[in-house]
Amino acid sequence: EAGVAQSPRYKIIEKRQSVAFWCNPISGHATLYWYQQILGQGPKLLIQFQNNGVVDDSQLPKDRFSAERLKGVDSTLKIQPAKLEDSAVYLCASSPLGRGTEAFFGQGTRLTVV
Amino acid sequence: ELKVEQNPLFLSMQEGKNYTIYCNYSTTSDRLYWYRQDPGKSLESLFVLLSNGAVKQEGRLMASLDTKARLSTLHITAAVHDLSATYFCAVVLDKIIFGKGTRLHILP
């Protein structure tokens, strides 16, 4: 079974630039998550989709971050404009519907804002 | 708001020793996950705990869940260097909330 695919793996941008990350979840997984992991910290949930609807985006900085999941499959996360404090690893995860199913994580995109 | 606290945050131990990592959480939940993360890598699922009293074991790692105490433990038996990593617990409500992680360093 193919895992969660993310691209790019690494990205370096200057502050105030924009950037986009892409995620392809495991086939058939209805729930998709984007997490931000700052170095030395635990993953922080940014947004959670179920199919193509948003379940939770309470921690998403909506003035600069946006995410979409068209057709309930792939998802993109965008930052515009980026700030220095956005430097982190952005992790995408997916899980099937149903109780007791853990989230499976992609390799992440390491973003450095200079 | 759900809070998930792990302790210790850092742990350095000798090979062959036993130790326990604790995960406390603030809101009732009967689902909890443990993940492992190696440096520069993503998160690998270790255990899924689904009910009060659940206990799961894999090799030298054993995880348990006490939903009444809102506590999960990850016990390491006779530690080996390969278990060096950061371990996260994650509590499940309608979303998955992670603790800050326990960075485990096992000295050969």
Coordinates of N, CA and C in Angstrom, one line a residue:
Chain A
E1 N 0.9 -1.2 0.0 CA 0.0 0.0 0.0 C 0.9 1.2 0.0
A2 N 0.6 2.1 -0.9 CA 1.4 3.4 -1.0 C 1.1 4.2 0.2
G3 N 2.1 5.0 0.7 CA 1.9 5.8 1.8 C 1.4 7.2 1.4
V4 N 1.4 8.1 2.4 CA 1.1 9.5 2.1 C 2.3 10.2 1.4
A5 N 2.0 10.8 0.3 CA 3.0 11.4 -0.5 C 3.0 12.9 -0.3
Q6 N 4.1 13.5 -0.1 CA 4.2 15.0 0.0 C 5.3 15.5 -0.8
S7 N 5.1 16.7 -1.3 CA 6.1 17.4 -2.1 C 6.0 18.9 -1.9
P8 N 7.1 19.7 -2.0 CA 8.4 19.2 -2.1 C 8.9 18.7 -0.7
R9 N 10.1 18.1 -0.7 CA 10.6 17.7 0.6 C 11.3 18.8 1.4
Y10 N 11.8 19.7 0.6 CA 12.5 20.9 1.2 C 12.2 22.1 0.4
K11 N 12.1 23.3 1.1 CA 11.8 24.5 0.5 C 12.5 25.7 1.3
I12 N 13.2 26.5 0.6 CA 13.8 27.7 1.2 C 13.2 28.9 0.5
I13 N 12.6 29.8 1.3 CA 12.1 31.0 0.6 C 12.4 32.2 1.5
E14 N 12.3 33.4 0.9 CA 12.5 34.6 1.7 C 11.2 35.0 2.3
K15 N 11.3 35.8 3.4 CA 10.1 36.2 4.1 C 9.3 37.1 3.1
R16 N 8.0 37.0 3.3 CA 7.1 37.8 2.5 C 6.8 37.1 1.1
Q17 N 7.5 36.0 0.8 CA 7.2 35.3 -0.4 C 6.1 34.3 -0.1
S18 N 5.6 33.7 -1.1 CA 4.5 32.7 -0.9 C 5.1 31.3 -1.3
V19 N 4.4 30.3 -0.7 CA 4.8 28.9 -0.9 C 3.6 28.0 -0.8
A20 N 3.7 26.9 -1.5 CA 2.6 25.9 -1.5 C 3.1 24.5 -1.3
F21 N 2.4 23.7 -0.6 CA 2.8 22.3 -0.3 C 1.7 21.4 -0.9
W22 N 2.0 20.2 -1.3 CA 1.1 19.3 -1.8 C 1.1 18.0 -1.1
C23 N -0.1 17.4 -1.0 CA -0.2 16.1 -0.3 C -1.2 15.2 -1.0
N24 N -0.7 14.0 -1.2 CA -1.6 12.9 -1.7 C -1.8 11.9 -0.7
P25 N -3.0 11.7 -0.1 CA -3.2 10.8 1.0 C -3.2 9.3 0.5
I26 N -3.3 8.4 1.4 CA -3.5 7.0 1.1 C -4.8 6.8 0.5
S27 N -4.9 6.1 -0.6 CA -6.1 5.9 -1.3 C -7.2 5.4 -0.5
G28 N -8.3 6.1 -0.6 CA -9.5 5.7 0.2 C -9.6 6.3 1.6
H29 N -8.6 7.0 2.0 CA -8.7 7.7 3.3 C -9.5 9.0 3.2
A30 N -10.6 9.0 4.0 CA -11.5 10.2 4.0 C -10.9 11.4 4.7
T31 N -10.2 11.1 5.8 CA -9.7 12.2 6.6 C -8.3 12.6 6.3
L32 N -8.0 13.9 6.1 CA -6.7 14.4 5.8 C -6.4 15.5 6.8
Y33 N -5.2 15.5 7.3 CA -4.7 16.5 8.3 C -3.4 17.2 7.8
W34 N -3.3 18.4 8.1 CA -2.1 19.2 8.0 C -1.6 19.6 9.4
Y35 N -0.4 19.2 9.7 CA 0.2 19.6 11.0 C 1.5 20.4 10.7
Q36 N 1.8 21.3 11.6 CA 3.0 22.1 11.6 C 3.9 21.6 12.8
Q37 N 5.1 21.2 12.5 CA 6.0 20.8 13.6 C 7.2 21.7 13.6
I38 N 7.3 22.6 14.6 CA 8.5 23.4 14.8 C 9.5 22.6 15.5
L39 N 10.8 22.8 15.2 CA 11.9 22.0 15.7 C 11.8 21.9 17.2
G40 N 11.8 20.6 17.7 CA 11.8 20.4 19.1 C 10.5 20.3 19.7
Q41 N 9.4 20.5 18.9 CA 8.1 20.5 19.5 C 7.2 19.4 18.9
G42 N 6.0 19.2 19.5 CA 5.1 18.2 18.9 C 4.4 18.8 17.8
P43 N 3.8 17.9 16.9 CA 3.0 18.4 15.8 C 1.8 19.2 16.3
K44 N 1.5 20.3 15.6 CA 0.3 21.1 15.9 C -0.6 21.1 14.8
L45 N -1.9 20.7 15.0 CA -2.9 20.6 14.0 C -3.2 21.9 13.4
L46 N -3.1 22.1 12.1 CA -3.5 23.3 11.4 C -4.9 23.2 10.8
I47 N -5.2 22.1 10.1 CA -6.5 21.9 9.5 C -6.8 20.4 9.3
Q48 N -8.0 20.1 9.4 CA -8.5 18.7 9.3 C -9.6 18.7 8.3
F49 N -9.5 17.9 7.3 CA -10.6 17.7 6.3 C -11.2 16.3 6.5
Q50 N -12.5 16.2 6.2 CA -13.1 15.0 6.0 C -13.8 15.0 4.6
N51 N -13.3 14.1 3.7 CA -13.6 14.3 2.3 C -13.1 15.7 1.9
N52 N -14.0 16.5 1.3 CA -13.5 17.8 0.9 C -14.0 18.9 1.8
G53 N -14.6 18.5 2.9 CA -15.1 19.5 3.9 C -14.1 19.7 5.0
V54 N -14.1 21.0 5.5 CA -13.2 21.3 6.7 C -13.9 20.9 8.0
V55 N -13.2 20.1 8.8 CA -13.7 19.7 10.1 C -13.3 20.6 11.2
D56 N -12.0 21.0 11.1 CA -11.4 21.9 12.1 C -10.3 22.7 11.5
D57 N -10.4 24.0 11.6 CA -9.3 24.9 11.2 C -9.0 25.9 12.2
S58 N -9.3 25.6 13.5 CA -9.3 26.6 14.5 C -7.9 27.1 14.8
Q59 N -6.8 26.4 14.4 CA -5.5 26.8 14.7 C -4.8 27.2 13.4
L60 N -5.5 27.4 12.3 CA -4.9 27.8 11.1 C -4.9 29.4 11.1
P61 N -3.7 30.0 10.9 CA -3.6 31.4 10.8 C -4.2 31.9 9.5
K62 N -5.4 32.2 9.5 CA -6.2 32.4 8.2 C -5.8 33.6 7.5
D63 N -5.1 34.5 8.1 CA -4.6 35.7 7.4 C -3.5 35.4 6.4
R64 N -2.8 34.3 6.6 CA -1.7 34.0 5.7 C -1.7 32.5 5.2
F65 N -2.4 31.7 5.9 CA -2.5 30.3 5.5 C -3.8 29.9 4.9
S66 N -3.8 29.1 3.9 CA -5.0 28.6 3.3 C -4.8 27.1 2.9
A67 N -5.8 26.4 2.8 CA -5.7 25.0 2.4 C -7.0 24.6 1.7
E68 N -6.8 23.7 0.8 CA -8.0 23.1 0.1 C -7.8 21.7 -0.2
R69 N -8.9 21.0 -0.4 CA -8.9 19.6 -0.7 C -10.0 19.3 -1.7
L70 N -9.6 19.6 -3.0 CA -10.6 19.5 -4.0 C -10.8 18.0 -4.3
K71 N -12.1 17.7 -4.6 CA -12.5 16.4 -4.9 C -12.2 15.4 -3.8
G72 N -11.9 15.8 -2.6 CA -11.8 14.9 -1.5 C -10.6 14.0 -1.6
V73 N -9.6 14.4 -2.4 CA -8.4 13.5 -2.5 C -7.2 14.3 -2.1
D74 N -6.4 14.9 -3.1 CA -5.2 15.6 -2.9 C -5.5 16.9 -2.1
S75 N -4.5 17.4 -1.5 CA -4.7 18.7 -0.8 C -3.5 19.6 -1.0
T76 N -3.7 20.9 -0.9 CA -2.6 21.8 -1.0 C -2.7 22.8 0.2
L77 N -1.6 23.2 0.8 CA -1.5 24.1 1.9 C -0.6 25.3 1.4
K78 N -1.1 26.5 1.5 CA -0.4 27.7 1.0 C -0.1 28.6 2.1
I79 N 1.0 29.3 2.0 CA 1.3 30.4 3.0 C 1.7 31.6 2.1
Q80 N 1.0 32.7 2.4 CA 1.2 33.9 1.7 C 0.8 35.1 2.5
P81 N 1.7 36.0 2.9 CA 3.1 35.9 2.8 C 3.8 35.2 4.0
A82 N 4.9 34.6 3.7 CA 5.6 33.8 4.8 C 6.3 34.7 5.8
K83 N 6.4 34.2 7.0 CA 7.1 34.9 8.0 C 8.2 34.0 8.5
L84 N 9.2 34.6 9.2 CA 10.3 33.8 9.7 C 9.8 32.6 10.6
E85 N 8.8 32.9 11.4 CA 8.3 32.0 12.4 C 7.5 30.8 11.7
D86 N 7.4 30.9 10.4 CA 6.7 29.8 9.7 C 7.7 28.7 9.4
S87 N 9.0 28.9 9.7 CA 10.0 27.8 9.4 C 9.6 26.6 10.3
A88 N 9.4 25.5 9.7 CA 8.9 24.3 10.4 C 8.9 23.1 9.4
V89 N 8.5 22.0 9.9 CA 8.2 20.9 9.0 C 6.7 20.8 8.9
Y90 N 6.1 20.7 7.7 CA 4.7 20.6 7.5 C 4.4 19.2 7.1
L91 N 3.6 18.6 8.0 CA 3.3 17.1 7.9 C 1.8 17.0 7.4
C92 N 1.7 16.1 6.5 CA 0.3 15.7 6.0 C 0.1 14.3 6.5
A93 N -1.1 14.0 7.0 CA -1.5 12.7 7.4 C -2.9 12.4 6.9
S94 N -3.2 11.1 6.9 CA -4.5 10.7 6.5 C -4.9 9.5 7.3
S95 N -6.2 9.3 7.4 CA -6.8 8.1 8.1 C -8.1 7.8 7.5
P96 N -8.5 6.5 7.5 CA -9.8 6.1 7.0 C -10.9 6.5 8.0
L97 N -12.1 6.5 7.6 CA -13.2 6.7 8.6 C -13.3 5.5 9.5
G98 N -13.8 5.8 10.7 CA -13.9 4.7 11.6 C -13.1 4.8 12.9
R99 N -13.6 4.3 13.9 CA -13.0 4.4 15.2 C -11.8 3.6 15.3
G100 N -10.8 4.1 16.0 CA -9.6 3.3 16.2 C -8.6 3.2 15.1
T101 N -8.7 4.1 14.1 CA -7.8 4.1 13.0 C -6.8 5.2 13.1
E102 N -5.6 4.9 13.3 CA -4.6 6.0 13.5 C -4.3 6.7 12.2
A103 N -3.7 7.9 12.4 CA -3.3 8.7 11.2 C -1.9 8.2 10.8
F104 N -1.8 8.2 9.4 CA -0.5 7.8 8.8 C 0.1 9.0 8.2
F105 N 1.4 9.2 8.5 CA 2.0 10.5 8.2 C 2.9 10.3 6.9
G106 N 3.0 11.4 6.2 CA 3.9 11.6 5.1 C 5.3 12.0 5.6
Q107 N 6.2 12.1 4.7 CA 7.6 12.5 5.1 C 7.8 13.9 5.5
G108 N 6.8 14.7 5.1 CA 6.9 16.1 5.5 C 7.6 17.0 4.5
T109 N 7.3 18.3 4.6 CA 8.1 19.3 3.9 C 8.7 20.2 4.8
R110 N 10.1 20.3 4.7 CA 10.8 21.2 5.6 C 10.9 22.6 5.0
L111 N 10.3 23.6 5.6 CA 10.3 24.9 5.1 C 11.2 25.8 6.0
T112 N 12.1 26.5 5.3 CA 13.0 27.4 5.9 C 12.7 28.8 5.3
V113 N 12.3 29.8 6.2 CA 12.1 31.1 5.7 C 13.2 32.0 6.2
V114 N 13.9 32.7 5.2 CA 15.1 33.5 5.6 C 14.8 34.9 5.3
Chain B
E1 N -10.4 23.2 26.3 CA -9.4 22.8 25.3 C -8.5 21.6 25.8
L2 N -8.4 20.7 25.0 CA -7.6 19.5 25.4 C -6.1 19.8 25.5
K3 N -5.5 19.4 26.6 CA -4.1 19.6 26.8 C -3.5 18.2 27.0
V4 N -2.4 18.0 26.4 CA -1.7 16.7 26.5 C -0.3 17.0 27.0
E5 N 0.1 16.4 28.1 CA 1.4 16.6 28.7 C 2.2 15.3 28.8
Q6 N 3.4 15.4 28.4 CA 4.3 14.2 28.5 C 5.4 14.5 29.5
N7 N 5.8 13.5 30.2 CA 7.0 13.7 31.0 C 7.7 12.3 31.1
P8 N 9.0 12.4 31.2 CA 9.8 13.6 31.0 C 9.9 14.0 29.6
L9 N 10.4 15.2 29.3 CA 10.6 15.7 28.0 C 11.9 15.2 27.4
F10 N 12.9 14.9 28.3 CA 14.2 14.4 27.9 C 14.6 13.3 28.8
L11 N 15.1 12.3 28.2 CA 15.5 11.1 29.1 C 16.8 10.5 28.5
S12 N 17.8 10.4 29.3 CA 19.0 9.7 28.9 C 19.2 8.5 29.8
M13 N 19.3 7.4 29.2 CA 19.4 6.2 30.1 C 20.4 5.2 29.5
Q14 N 20.8 4.3 30.3 CA 21.8 3.3 29.9 C 21.0 2.1 29.3
E15 N 21.7 1.4 28.4 CA 21.2 0.2 27.8 C 20.9 -0.8 29.0
G16 N 19.9 -1.6 28.8 CA 19.6 -2.6 29.8 C 18.7 -2.2 30.9
K17 N 18.4 -0.9 31.0 CA 17.6 -0.3 32.1 C 16.1 -0.3 31.6
N18 N 15.2 -0.2 32.6 CA 13.8 0.0 32.3 C 13.4 1.4 32.7
Y19 N 12.4 1.9 31.9 CA 11.9 3.2 32.2 C 10.5 3.4 31.7
T20 N 9.8 4.4 32.2 CA 8.4 4.7 31.8 C 8.3 6.1 31.4
I21 N 7.6 6.3 30.3 CA 7.2 7.7 29.8 C 5.7 7.9 30.1
Y22 N 5.3 9.0 30.6 CA 4.0 9.3 31.1 C 3.3 10.3 30.1
C23 N 2.0 10.1 29.9 CA 1.2 11.0 29.1 C -0.1 11.2 29.8
N24 N -0.3 12.5 30.2 CA -1.5 12.9 30.9 C -2.3 13.8 30.0
Y25 N -3.6 13.7 30.1 CA -4.4 14.6 29.2 C -5.6 15.1 30.0
S26 N -6.2 16.2 29.5 CA -7.1 17.0 30.4 C -8.6 16.7 30.1
T27 N -8.9 16.0 29.0 CA -10.3 15.8 28.7 C -10.6 14.4 28.5
T28 N -11.7 13.9 28.8 CA -12.1 12.5 28.7 C -11.9 12.0 27.3
S29 N -11.2 11.0 27.1 CA -11.0 10.3 25.8 C -10.7 8.9 26.0
D30 N -11.2 8.0 25.1 CA -10.8 6.6 25.3 C -10.0 6.1 24.1
R31 N -9.4 7.1 23.4 CA -8.5 6.7 22.3 C -7.2 7.4 22.4
L32 N -6.1 6.7 22.3 CA -4.8 7.4 22.4 C -3.8 6.6 21.5
Y33 N -2.9 7.3 20.9 CA -1.9 6.7 20.0 C -0.5 7.1 20.5
W34 N 0.4 6.2 20.3 CA 1.8 6.5 20.5 C 2.5 6.4 19.1
Y35 N 3.4 7.4 18.9 CA 4.2 7.5 17.7 C 5.7 7.6 18.1
R36 N 6.5 7.1 17.1 CA 7.9 7.3 17.3 C 8.4 8.2 16.1
Q37 N 9.4 9.1 16.4 CA 9.9 9.9 15.4 C 11.5 9.9 15.5
D38 N 12.1 9.5 14.4 CA 13.6 9.5 14.4 C 14.0 10.9 13.8
P39 N 15.2 11.4 14.1 CA 15.6 12.7 13.7 C 15.5 12.9 12.2
G40 N 14.8 13.9 11.7 CA 14.7 14.2 10.3 C 13.7 13.3 9.6
K41 N 13.0 12.5 10.4 CA 12.0 11.6 9.7 C 10.6 11.9 10.2
S42 N 9.7 11.2 9.5 CA 8.3 11.4 9.9 C 7.9 10.6 11.1
L43 N 6.6 10.5 11.4 CA 6.1 9.8 12.6 C 5.7 8.4 12.2
E44 N 6.1 7.5 13.0 CA 5.7 6.1 12.8 C 4.8 5.6 13.9
S45 N 3.7 5.1 13.5 CA 2.7 4.6 14.5 C 3.2 3.4 15.2
L46 N 3.1 3.5 16.6 CA 3.5 2.4 17.4 C 2.3 1.6 18.0
F47 N 1.4 2.3 18.7 CA 0.3 1.7 19.3 C -0.9 2.5 19.2
V48 N -2.1 1.7 19.1 CA -3.4 2.3 19.1 C -4.1 1.8 20.3
L49 N -4.5 2.6 21.2 CA -5.1 2.2 22.5 C -6.6 2.7 22.4
L50 N -7.5 1.8 22.5 CA -8.9 2.1 22.2 C -9.9 2.0 23.4
S51 N -9.4 1.6 24.6 CA -10.4 1.5 25.7 C -9.6 1.5 27.0
N52 N -10.4 1.7 28.0 CA -9.8 1.8 29.4 C -9.2 0.4 29.7
G53 N -8.0 0.4 30.2 CA -7.3 -0.8 30.5 C -6.6 -1.5 29.4
A54 N -6.6 -0.8 28.2 CA -5.9 -1.4 27.0 C -4.4 -1.5 27.3
V55 N -3.9 -2.6 26.9 CA -2.4 -2.8 27.0 C -2.0 -3.5 25.7
K56 N -0.9 -2.9 25.2 CA -0.3 -3.4 24.0 C 1.2 -3.5 24.1
Q57 N 1.8 -4.6 23.5 CA 3.2 -4.7 23.6 C 3.8 -5.1 22.3
E58 N 5.0 -4.5 22.0 CA 5.7 -4.8 20.8 C 7.2 -4.8 21.1
G59 N 7.8 -6.0 21.2 CA 9.2 -6.0 21.5 C 9.4 -5.5 23.0
R60 N 10.3 -4.6 23.1 CA 10.6 -4.0 24.4 C 9.7 -2.9 24.8
L61 N 8.7 -2.5 24.0 CA 7.8 -1.4 24.4 C 6.5 -2.0 24.7
M62 N 5.9 -1.4 25.8 CA 4.5 -1.7 26.2 C 3.8 -0.5 26.6
A63 N 2.6 -0.3 26.0 CA 1.8 0.9 26.3 C 0.5 0.5 26.9
S64 N 0.0 1.4 27.8 CA -1.2 1.1 28.5 C -2.1 2.4 28.6
L65 N -3.4 2.2 28.8 CA -4.2 3.4 28.9 C -5.2 3.2 30.1
D66 N -5.2 4.3 30.9 CA -6.2 4.4 32.0 C -7.0 5.6 31.8
T67 N -8.2 5.4 31.3 CA -9.0 6.6 30.9 C -9.6 7.3 32.1
K68 N -9.7 6.6 33.2 CA -10.3 7.2 34.4 C -9.3 8.2 35.0
A69 N -8.0 7.8 34.9 CA -6.9 8.7 35.4 C -6.5 9.6 34.3
R70 N -7.0 9.4 33.1 CA -6.5 10.2 31.9 C -5.0 10.1 31.8
L71 N -4.5 8.9 31.8 CA -3.1 8.6 31.8 C -2.8 7.5 30.9
S72 N -1.7 7.6 30.1 CA -1.2 6.5 29.3 C 0.3 6.4 29.7
T73 N 0.8 5.2 29.6 CA 2.3 5.0 29.9 C 2.9 4.2 28.7
L74 N 4.1 4.5 28.5 CA 4.9 3.8 27.5 C 6.1 3.3 28.3
H75 N 6.2 1.9 28.5 CA 7.2 1.3 29.3 C 8.3 0.7 28.4
I76 N 9.5 1.0 28.7 CA 10.6 0.4 28.0 C 11.3 -0.6 28.8
T77 N 11.5 -1.8 28.3 CA 12.1 -2.9 29.1 C 13.5 -3.2 28.5
A78 N 14.5 -3.2 29.3 CA 15.9 -3.5 28.9 C 16.2 -2.8 27.6
A79 N 16.3 -1.5 27.8 CA 16.5 -0.6 26.6 C 17.7 -0.9 25.8
V80 N 17.6 -0.7 24.5 CA 18.7 -0.9 23.6 C 18.9 0.4 22.8
H81 N 20.1 0.6 22.2 CA 20.4 1.9 21.6 C 19.4 2.2 20.4
D82 N 18.9 1.2 19.8 CA 18.0 1.4 18.6 C 16.7 2.0 19.0
L83 N 16.4 2.0 20.3 CA 15.2 2.7 20.7 C 15.3 4.2 20.9
S84 N 16.5 4.7 20.7 CA 16.7 6.1 20.8 C 15.9 6.8 19.7
A85 N 15.0 7.8 20.2 CA 14.1 8.5 19.2 C 13.3 9.4 20.1
T86 N 12.4 10.1 19.5 CA 11.4 11.0 20.2 C 10.1 10.2 20.1
Y87 N 9.4 10.1 21.3 CA 8.2 9.4 21.4 C 7.0 10.4 21.7
F88 N 6.0 10.3 20.9 CA 4.8 11.2 21.1 C 3.6 10.4 21.5
C89 N 2.8 10.9 22.4 CA 1.5 10.4 22.6 C 0.5 11.4 21.9
A90 N -0.6 10.9 21.5 CA -1.6 11.7 20.8 C -3.0 11.3 21.2
V91 N -3.7 12.2 21.7 CA -5.1 11.9 22.2 C -6.1 12.3 21.2
V92 N -7.1 11.4 21.1 CA -8.1 11.5 20.0 C -9.4 12.0 20.6
L93 N -9.9 13.1 20.1 CA -11.3 13.5 20.3 C -11.9 13.5 18.9
D94 N -12.4 14.7 18.5 CA -12.8 14.8 17.1 C -11.5 15.2 16.3
K95 N -10.4 15.4 16.9 CA -9.2 15.7 16.2 C -8.1 15.0 17.1
I96 N -6.9 15.0 16.5 CA -5.8 14.3 17.2 C -4.8 15.4 17.7
I97 N -4.6 15.4 19.0 CA -3.8 16.4 19.6 C -2.5 15.7 20.2
F98 N -1.4 16.2 19.9 CA -0.1 15.6 20.3 C 0.5 16.3 21.5
G99 N 1.2 15.5 22.3 CA 2.0 16.0 23.3 C 3.3 16.6 22.8
K100 N 4.2 17.1 23.6 CA 5.4 17.8 23.1 C 6.5 16.8 22.8
G101 N 6.3 15.5 23.2 CA 7.3 14.5 22.9 C 8.3 14.3 24.0
T102 N 8.8 13.1 24.0 CA 9.9 12.7 25.0 C 11.1 12.3 24.1
R103 N 12.1 13.0 24.3 CA 13.4 12.7 23.5 C 14.2 11.7 24.3
L104 N 14.3 10.5 23.8 CA 14.9 9.4 24.5 C 16.3 9.1 23.9
H105 N 17.3 9.1 24.8 CA 18.7 8.8 24.3 C 19.2 7.7 25.1
I106 N 19.5 6.6 24.5 CA 19.9 5.4 25.2 C 21.4 5.2 24.9
L107 N 22.2 5.3 26.0 CA 23.6 5.2 25.9 C 24.1 3.7 25.8
P108 N 25.0 3.5 24.9 CA 25.4 2.1 24.7 C 26.4 1.7 25.9

